[in-house]
Tab-separated table of C-alpha atoms in Angstrom:
chain	number	residue	atom	x	y	z
A	1	MET	CA	61.386	-0.337	-24.571
A	2	ILE	CA	58.151	1.026	-26.033
A	3	GLU	CA	57.677	0.664	-29.771
A	4	ILE	CA	55.429	3.191	-31.503
A	5	VAL	CA	53.405	1.171	-34.016
A	6	ARG	CA	51.133	4.081	-34.909
A	7	GLU	CA	51.792	7.715	-34.038
A	8	LEU	CA	49.413	9.667	-31.838
A	9	GLY	CA	46.539	11.381	-33.606
A	10	SER	CA	44.844	14.670	-32.812
A	11	SER	CA	43.028	13.217	-29.774
A	12	ARG	CA	46.385	12.348	-28.149
A	13	ASN	CA	44.895	9.011	-27.029
A	14	ALA	CA	46.560	5.636	-27.517
A	15	ILE	CA	46.138	1.905	-27.059
A	16	VAL	CA	49.116	0.243	-25.369
A	17	THR	CA	49.946	-3.410	-24.736
A	18	ILE	CA	52.770	-5.393	-23.150
A	19	ALA	CA	54.329	-8.107	-25.310
A	20	ILE	CA	57.646	-8.853	-23.624
A	21	GLY	CA	59.425	-11.813	-25.185
A	22	ASP	CA	59.598	-12.994	-28.794
A	23	ARG	CA	56.716	-15.464	-28.453
A	24	TYR	CA	54.249	-12.953	-27.011
A	25	TYR	CA	55.202	-10.247	-29.482
A	26	LYS	CA	54.960	-12.630	-32.446
A	27	GLU	CA	51.529	-13.900	-31.394
A	28	TRP	CA	50.196	-10.393	-30.793
A	29	LYS	CA	51.587	-9.153	-34.109
A	30	GLU	CA	50.132	-12.072	-36.068
A	31	TYR	CA	46.724	-12.503	-34.495
A	32	ALA	CA	45.696	-9.278	-32.733
A	33	LYS	CA	47.569	-6.350	-34.261
A	34	PRO	CA	45.610	-6.259	-37.575
A	35	SER	CA	42.286	-5.583	-35.820
A	36	TRP	CA	43.917	-3.079	-33.448
A	37	LEU	CA	45.362	-1.109	-36.358
A	38	LEU	CA	41.990	-0.940	-38.119
A	39	TYR	CA	40.428	0.389	-34.923
A	40	CYS	CA	43.215	2.919	-34.319
A	41	GLU	CA	43.010	4.150	-37.907
A	42	ARG	CA	39.237	4.522	-37.604
A	43	TYR	CA	39.582	6.859	-34.603
A	44	ASP	CA	43.086	8.239	-35.253
A	45	LEU	CA	44.565	6.661	-32.116
A	46	GLY	CA	48.175	5.929	-31.309
A	47	LEU	CA	49.277	2.314	-30.905
A	48	PHE	CA	52.254	1.413	-28.690
A	49	VAL	CA	53.694	-1.935	-27.603
A	50	VAL	CA	56.074	-2.586	-24.703
A	51	LYS	CA	58.578	-5.072	-26.140
A	52	LYS	CA	61.201	-5.004	-23.402
A	53	GLY	CA	60.881	-4.662	-19.658
A	54	LEU	CA	60.325	-1.199	-18.206
A	55	ILE	CA	62.226	-2.352	-15.106
A	56	LYS	CA	65.234	-4.643	-14.771
A	57	LYS	CA	64.537	-8.208	-13.726
A	58	GLU	CA	67.072	-7.858	-10.912
A	59	HIS	CA	65.055	-5.064	-9.268
A	60	LYS	CA	63.442	-6.028	-5.953
A	61	SER	CA	60.068	-4.866	-7.274
A	62	TRP	CA	60.206	-6.849	-10.520
A	63	LYS	CA	57.143	-9.070	-10.886
A	64	LYS	CA	55.246	-10.815	-13.663
A	65	PRO	CA	55.441	-8.578	-16.771
A	66	THR	CA	51.720	-7.711	-16.693
A	67	TRP	CA	52.377	-5.679	-13.522
A	68	GLN	CA	54.340	-3.263	-15.710
A	69	LYS	CA	51.074	-1.839	-17.043
A	70	LEU	CA	51.365	0.343	-13.930
A	71	LEU	CA	54.623	1.794	-15.281
A	72	ILE	CA	53.374	2.655	-18.759
A	73	GLY	CA	52.192	6.130	-17.767
A	74	SER	CA	55.489	7.161	-16.184
A	75	SER	CA	57.419	5.614	-19.087
A	76	VAL	CA	55.639	7.659	-21.763
A	77	LYS	CA	56.112	10.747	-19.601
A	78	ASN	CA	59.853	10.028	-19.500
A	79	MET	CA	59.826	9.612	-23.278
A	80	ASP	CA	58.306	13.105	-23.473
A	81	ILE	CA	55.288	11.826	-25.407
A	82	ASN	CA	52.451	14.343	-25.234
A	83	ILE	CA	49.671	11.883	-24.521
A	84	ASN	CA	46.278	12.333	-22.886
A	85	ASN	CA	44.722	8.939	-22.254
A	86	ILE	CA	45.932	5.358	-22.498
A	87	CYS	CA	43.836	2.260	-22.982
A	88	TYR	CA	45.946	-0.651	-21.788
A	89	LEU	CA	44.947	-4.003	-23.338
A	90	ASP	CA	46.272	-7.533	-22.854
A	91	THR	CA	47.711	-8.999	-26.037
A	92	ASP	CA	45.053	-11.724	-26.294
A	93	ILE	CA	42.235	-9.356	-27.240
A	94	ILE	CA	40.657	-9.039	-30.677
A	95	ILE	CA	39.011	-5.685	-31.405
A	96	ASN	CA	35.896	-5.233	-33.475
A	97	PRO	CA	37.139	-2.366	-35.712
A	98	LEU	CA	33.568	-1.128	-36.189
A	99	SER	CA	32.937	-0.686	-32.465
A	100	PRO	CA	32.634	2.731	-30.749
A	101	ASN	CA	35.639	4.755	-29.641
A	102	ILE	CA	36.310	3.589	-26.077
A	103	PHE	CA	37.767	6.969	-25.114
A	104	HIS	CA	34.367	8.612	-25.675
A	105	TYR	CA	33.052	6.602	-22.713
A	106	HIS	CA	35.982	7.399	-20.439
A	107	ASP	CA	36.080	10.007	-17.678
A	108	ASN	CA	39.510	11.649	-17.293
A	109	GLU	CA	39.024	11.908	-13.529
A	110	SER	CA	38.479	8.151	-13.208
A	111	ILE	CA	40.112	4.878	-14.188
A	112	SER	CA	37.830	2.975	-16.551
A	113	LEU	CA	37.374	-0.776	-16.060
A	114	VAL	CA	35.061	-3.607	-17.113
A	115	SER	CA	33.555	-5.850	-14.447
A	116	LEU	CA	33.777	-9.604	-14.818
A	117	ARG	CA	31.050	-10.177	-12.203
A	118	THR	CA	28.305	-7.588	-12.601
A	119	ASP	CA	26.203	-6.047	-15.396
A	120	LEU	CA	26.704	-9.090	-17.594
A	121	PRO	CA	24.228	-10.125	-20.310
A	122	PHE	CA	23.832	-13.495	-18.538
A	123	SER	CA	23.916	-14.967	-15.054
A	124	TYR	CA	27.413	-14.828	-13.540
A	125	ASP	CA	26.833	-17.815	-11.263
A	126	LYS	CA	25.334	-20.030	-13.962
A	127	THR	CA	28.098	-19.053	-16.381
A	128	LEU	CA	30.772	-20.255	-13.951
A	129	LYS	CA	28.938	-23.538	-13.499
A	130	LYS	CA	28.706	-23.969	-17.259
A	131	ILE	CA	32.467	-23.424	-17.561
A	132	ALA	CA	33.207	-26.000	-14.846
A	133	PHE	CA	30.649	-28.476	-16.206
A	134	TYR	CA	31.850	-28.424	-19.821
A	135	ARG	CA	35.522	-28.516	-18.873
A	136	ASN	CA	34.832	-31.499	-16.629
A	137	ARG	CA	32.638	-33.378	-19.099
A	138	LYS	CA	34.316	-32.525	-22.401
A	139	ILE	CA	37.990	-31.827	-21.632
A	140	SER	CA	39.133	-33.537	-18.451
A	141	SER	CA	37.270	-35.371	-15.694
A	142	ASP	CA	40.005	-34.093	-13.370
A	143	TYR	CA	38.682	-30.559	-13.683
A	144	PRO	CA	36.906	-29.859	-10.368
A	145	LEU	CA	33.241	-28.952	-10.215
A	146	ASP	CA	34.011	-26.844	-7.148
A	147	SER	CA	37.158	-24.730	-6.967
A	148	ALA	CA	38.485	-21.162	-6.618
A	149	LEU	CA	36.579	-20.429	-9.828
A	150	PHE	CA	33.597	-19.823	-7.529
A	151	ILE	CA	35.350	-17.742	-4.854
A	152	SER	CA	33.208	-14.907	-3.485
A	153	LEU	CA	34.325	-11.287	-3.618
A	154	LYS	CA	34.741	-11.213	0.145
A	155	ASP	CA	36.826	-14.380	0.202
A	156	LEU	CA	38.876	-13.289	-2.830
A	157	TYR	CA	40.182	-10.176	-1.092
A	158	LYS	CA	40.471	-11.948	2.270
A	159	TYR	CA	42.641	-14.632	0.620
A	160	HIS	CA	45.097	-11.860	-0.328
A	161	ASP	CA	44.841	-10.191	3.074
A	162	LEU	CA	43.172	-7.149	1.470
A	163	SER	CA	40.023	-5.350	2.563
A	164	PRO	CA	37.027	-6.337	0.396
A	165	GLN	CA	35.977	-4.138	-2.516
A	166	VAL	CA	32.564	-3.962	-4.157
A	167	ASN	CA	33.485	-5.450	-7.524
A	168	GLU	CA	36.111	-7.254	-9.590
A	169	ALA	CA	37.309	-6.056	-12.978
A	170	CYS	CA	39.274	-8.084	-15.483
A	171	MET	CA	42.623	-6.305	-15.530
A	172	GLY	CA	43.126	-7.004	-19.219
A	173	LEU	CA	41.717	-3.531	-19.901
A	174	ILE	CA	42.469	-0.297	-18.056
A	175	VAL	CA	41.801	3.219	-19.373
A	176	PHE	CA	43.419	6.141	-17.585
A	177	HIS	CA	44.416	9.769	-18.042
A	178	VAL	CA	48.200	9.841	-17.941
A	179	ASP	CA	48.794	13.109	-16.065
A	180	ASN	CA	46.117	12.321	-13.486
A	181	PHE	CA	47.181	8.787	-12.667
A	182	TYR	CA	50.751	7.947	-13.705
A	183	LYS	CA	52.264	8.794	-10.330
A	184	ILE	CA	49.830	6.827	-8.205
A	185	MET	CA	49.925	3.857	-10.591
A	186	GLU	CA	53.711	3.844	-10.356
A	187	SER	CA	53.438	3.881	-6.531
A	188	TRP	CA	51.124	0.851	-6.661
A	189	PHE	CA	53.759	-1.016	-8.648
A	190	TYR	CA	56.561	-0.336	-6.177
A	191	LYS	CA	54.324	-1.096	-3.196
A	192	TYR	CA	54.657	-4.823	-3.904
A	193	ASP	CA	57.932	-6.720	-4.275
A	194	LYS	CA	58.697	-9.761	-6.412
A	195	GLU	CA	57.538	-12.108	-3.646
A	196	VAL	CA	53.959	-10.843	-3.860
A	197	PHE	CA	51.478	-13.638	-3.178
A	198	SER	CA	48.375	-13.963	-5.313
A	199	ILE	CA	45.800	-16.526	-6.363
A	200	THR	CA	47.177	-16.188	-9.906
A	201	ASN	CA	50.730	-17.172	-8.914
A	202	GLY	CA	52.088	-13.657	-8.578
A	203	GLY	CA	49.713	-11.989	-11.021
A	204	ASP	CA	48.280	-8.498	-10.590
A	205	GLN	CA	44.522	-9.180	-10.884
A	206	THR	CA	43.340	-8.911	-7.276
A	207	HIS	CA	45.889	-6.377	-6.042
A	208	LEU	CA	45.137	-3.924	-8.845
A	209	ASN	CA	41.414	-4.310	-8.228
A	210	TYR	CA	42.043	-3.478	-4.605
A	211	GLU	CA	44.247	-0.444	-5.272
A	212	ILE	CA	42.081	1.081	-8.002
A	213	GLN	CA	38.761	0.592	-6.241
A	214	LYS	CA	40.163	1.706	-2.888
A	215	HIS	CA	41.364	4.865	-4.639
A	216	GLY	CA	37.702	5.437	-5.361
A	217	LYS	CA	37.641	6.868	-8.876
A	218	VAL	CA	36.320	4.112	-11.138
A	219	LYS	CA	34.216	4.354	-14.308
A	220	TRP	CA	32.576	1.013	-15.086
A	221	LEU	CA	32.339	0.448	-18.838
A	222	ASP	CA	29.951	-1.760	-20.783
A	223	TYR	CA	30.786	-5.494	-20.761
A	224	LYS	CA	31.053	-5.287	-24.555
A	225	PHE	CA	34.357	-3.419	-24.165
A	226	GLN	CA	35.858	-6.552	-22.655
A	227	ALA	CA	33.638	-9.486	-23.468
A	228	LEU	CA	35.261	-12.661	-22.161
A	229	TRP	CA	35.392	-15.498	-24.673
A	230	VAL	CA	35.212	-18.122	-21.913
A	231	TYR	CA	31.853	-16.589	-20.910
A	232	GLU	CA	30.663	-16.276	-24.500
A	233	MET	CA	31.670	-19.823	-25.401
A	234	SER	CA	30.119	-21.494	-22.353
A	235	ASN	CA	26.834	-19.584	-22.774
A	236	TYR	CA	26.370	-19.503	-26.546
A	237	TYR	CA	28.756	-22.010	-28.137
A	238	PRO	CA	29.186	-24.931	-25.680
A	239	PHE	CA	29.420	-27.356	-28.607
A	240	LEU	CA	32.921	-25.971	-29.195
A	241	TYR	CA	34.077	-27.911	-26.129
A	242	LYS	CA	33.956	-31.091	-28.215
A	243	GLU	CA	37.389	-32.685	-28.553
A	244	LYS	CA	37.384	-32.596	-32.355
A	245	CYS	CA	35.522	-29.369	-32.966
A	246	ASN	CA	35.460	-28.173	-36.570
A	247	SER	CA	38.038	-25.380	-36.932
A	248	SER	CA	35.926	-23.401	-39.392
A	249	LEU	CA	32.926	-23.563	-37.062
A	250	LYS	CA	35.049	-22.287	-34.182
A	251	THR	CA	36.246	-19.351	-36.282
A	252	ASP	CA	32.702	-18.509	-37.377
A	253	CYS	CA	31.490	-18.481	-33.762
A	254	ILE	CA	34.337	-16.215	-32.659
A	255	ASN	CA	33.635	-13.816	-35.513
A	256	VAL	CA	29.962	-13.608	-34.544
A	257	SER	CA	30.966	-12.915	-30.933
A	258	ILE	CA	33.406	-10.198	-31.988
A	259	PHE	CA	30.753	-8.327	-33.957
A	260	GLN	CA	28.170	-8.699	-31.195
A	261	ASN	CA	30.670	-7.069	-28.836
A	262	TYR	CA	33.455	-4.487	-29.057
A	263	PHE	CA	36.614	-6.073	-27.602
A	264	LEU	CA	36.791	-9.865	-27.197
A	265	HIS	CA	39.279	-11.125	-24.595
A	266	PHE	CA	40.682	-14.678	-24.476
A	267	PRO	CA	42.156	-15.013	-20.950
A	268	GLY	CA	43.181	-18.243	-19.254
A	269	LEU	CA	45.256	-21.345	-19.840
A	270	TRP	CA	42.463	-23.727	-20.859
A	271	ILE	CA	41.365	-24.314	-24.464
A	272	GLU	CA	39.183	-21.181	-24.533
A	273	GLY	CA	42.266	-19.025	-23.984
A	274	GLU	CA	44.076	-20.459	-27.009
A	275	MET	CA	41.367	-19.942	-29.594
A	276	TRP	CA	42.347	-16.374	-30.551
A	277	LYS	CA	45.453	-17.694	-32.319
A	278	ASP	CA	43.677	-18.037	-35.645
A	279	CYS	CA	44.538	-15.965	-38.709
A	280	GLU	CA	41.065	-16.534	-40.173
A	281	ILE	CA	39.439	-14.550	-37.371
A	282	LEU	CA	38.344	-11.206	-38.792
A	283	ASN	CA	39.747	-11.968	-42.249
A	284	ASN	CA	39.115	-9.524	-45.094
A	285	ASP	CA	35.946	-11.251	-46.307
A	286	ILE	CA	34.230	-11.302	-42.919
A	287	TYR	CA	35.349	-7.755	-42.113
A	288	ASN	CA	34.030	-6.438	-45.424
A	289	GLU	CA	30.744	-8.300	-44.936
A	290	TYR	CA	30.189	-6.818	-41.479
A	291	ASN	CA	31.311	-3.390	-42.679
A	292	GLU	CA	28.565	-3.516	-45.313
A	293	LEU	CA	26.070	-4.698	-42.692
A	294	PHE	CA	26.963	-1.843	-40.330
A	295	ARG	CA	26.504	0.665	-43.164
A	296	TYR	CA	23.160	-0.939	-44.005
A	297	TYR	CA	22.017	-0.274	-40.423
A	298	ASP	CA	22.018	3.431	-41.310
A	299	VAL	CA	19.894	3.006	-44.459
A	300	ILE	CA	16.377	4.411	-44.067
A	301	THR	CA	13.897	1.723	-45.110
A	302	THR	CA	10.358	2.491	-46.314
A	303	GLY	CA	8.598	-0.836	-45.870
A	304	VAL	CA	6.913	-0.463	-49.275
A	305	PRO	CA	5.665	-3.949	-50.378
A	306	LYS	CA	7.513	-5.454	-53.353
A	307	GLY	CA	5.189	-8.385	-53.928
A	308	THR	CA	6.015	-12.034	-53.353
A	309	ILE	CA	9.701	-12.711	-53.833
A	310	MET	CA	10.563	-16.362	-54.364
A	311	ASN	CA	13.825	-18.113	-53.663
A	312	ASP	CA	14.707	-19.774	-56.969
A	313	GLU	CA	16.900	-22.293	-55.196
């Protein structure tokens, strides 16, 4: 079942997520939905959420619910919704409501993705080592300093018995034109049965990378459209790995990261992936403050000297 949270606007574009199960829907509604609504209202976008499976669990092709992102296009077609483009997002993403309209950067003839390996604002290799180092030193000495975290592109696809592709996107964000891609995306879903083997215990990450890139029509978007909190935290806020990190400090750091990027994603099962569940992230005060700052960016300044201005405090 697809719930329409916000009706389609004049652009006929929409953001869609999958939140199957009471827990996932409740968490998305409480922690992510407010920022998504602000963004959708800013650009007059539709907002849909898949609350119940688009395929029965008994079906031979049923897999982990995230695979059903491939069925969203055909489902909205069956619902007779006149939609142009869909931006699929994982539920654990917070949107900077002041960021650009993602659909303006999308090419209808391509599927738009964000790489998790290339065109990053920091070194990919060093970032992975920072993640492993801080998890090992600050969270658990059992966390290995060498693991599949460092798997090469070639070995990643080889591990799944797939021919290597040139990149790897994080499949928490996919933008596609419905009419152009719903049929082939549906075929990718039914190509794999419920016994599909993957490095993520049956997840879709590598297989979807393979299918989309092999298809050949990919538009690579700016990292800011899917900044990964685990990357941001290990590079800029490693002090948050402390066992008794101040909650307010954590929230402040996340808010800074959100407004330095566009969409901030919190994937994974380690502590970094739990930090989005915080109602103080993007609260009214911080949103209003950044809204004023963004408006101030457009003010034309003259640079006329005002004399010495002292801080009375």
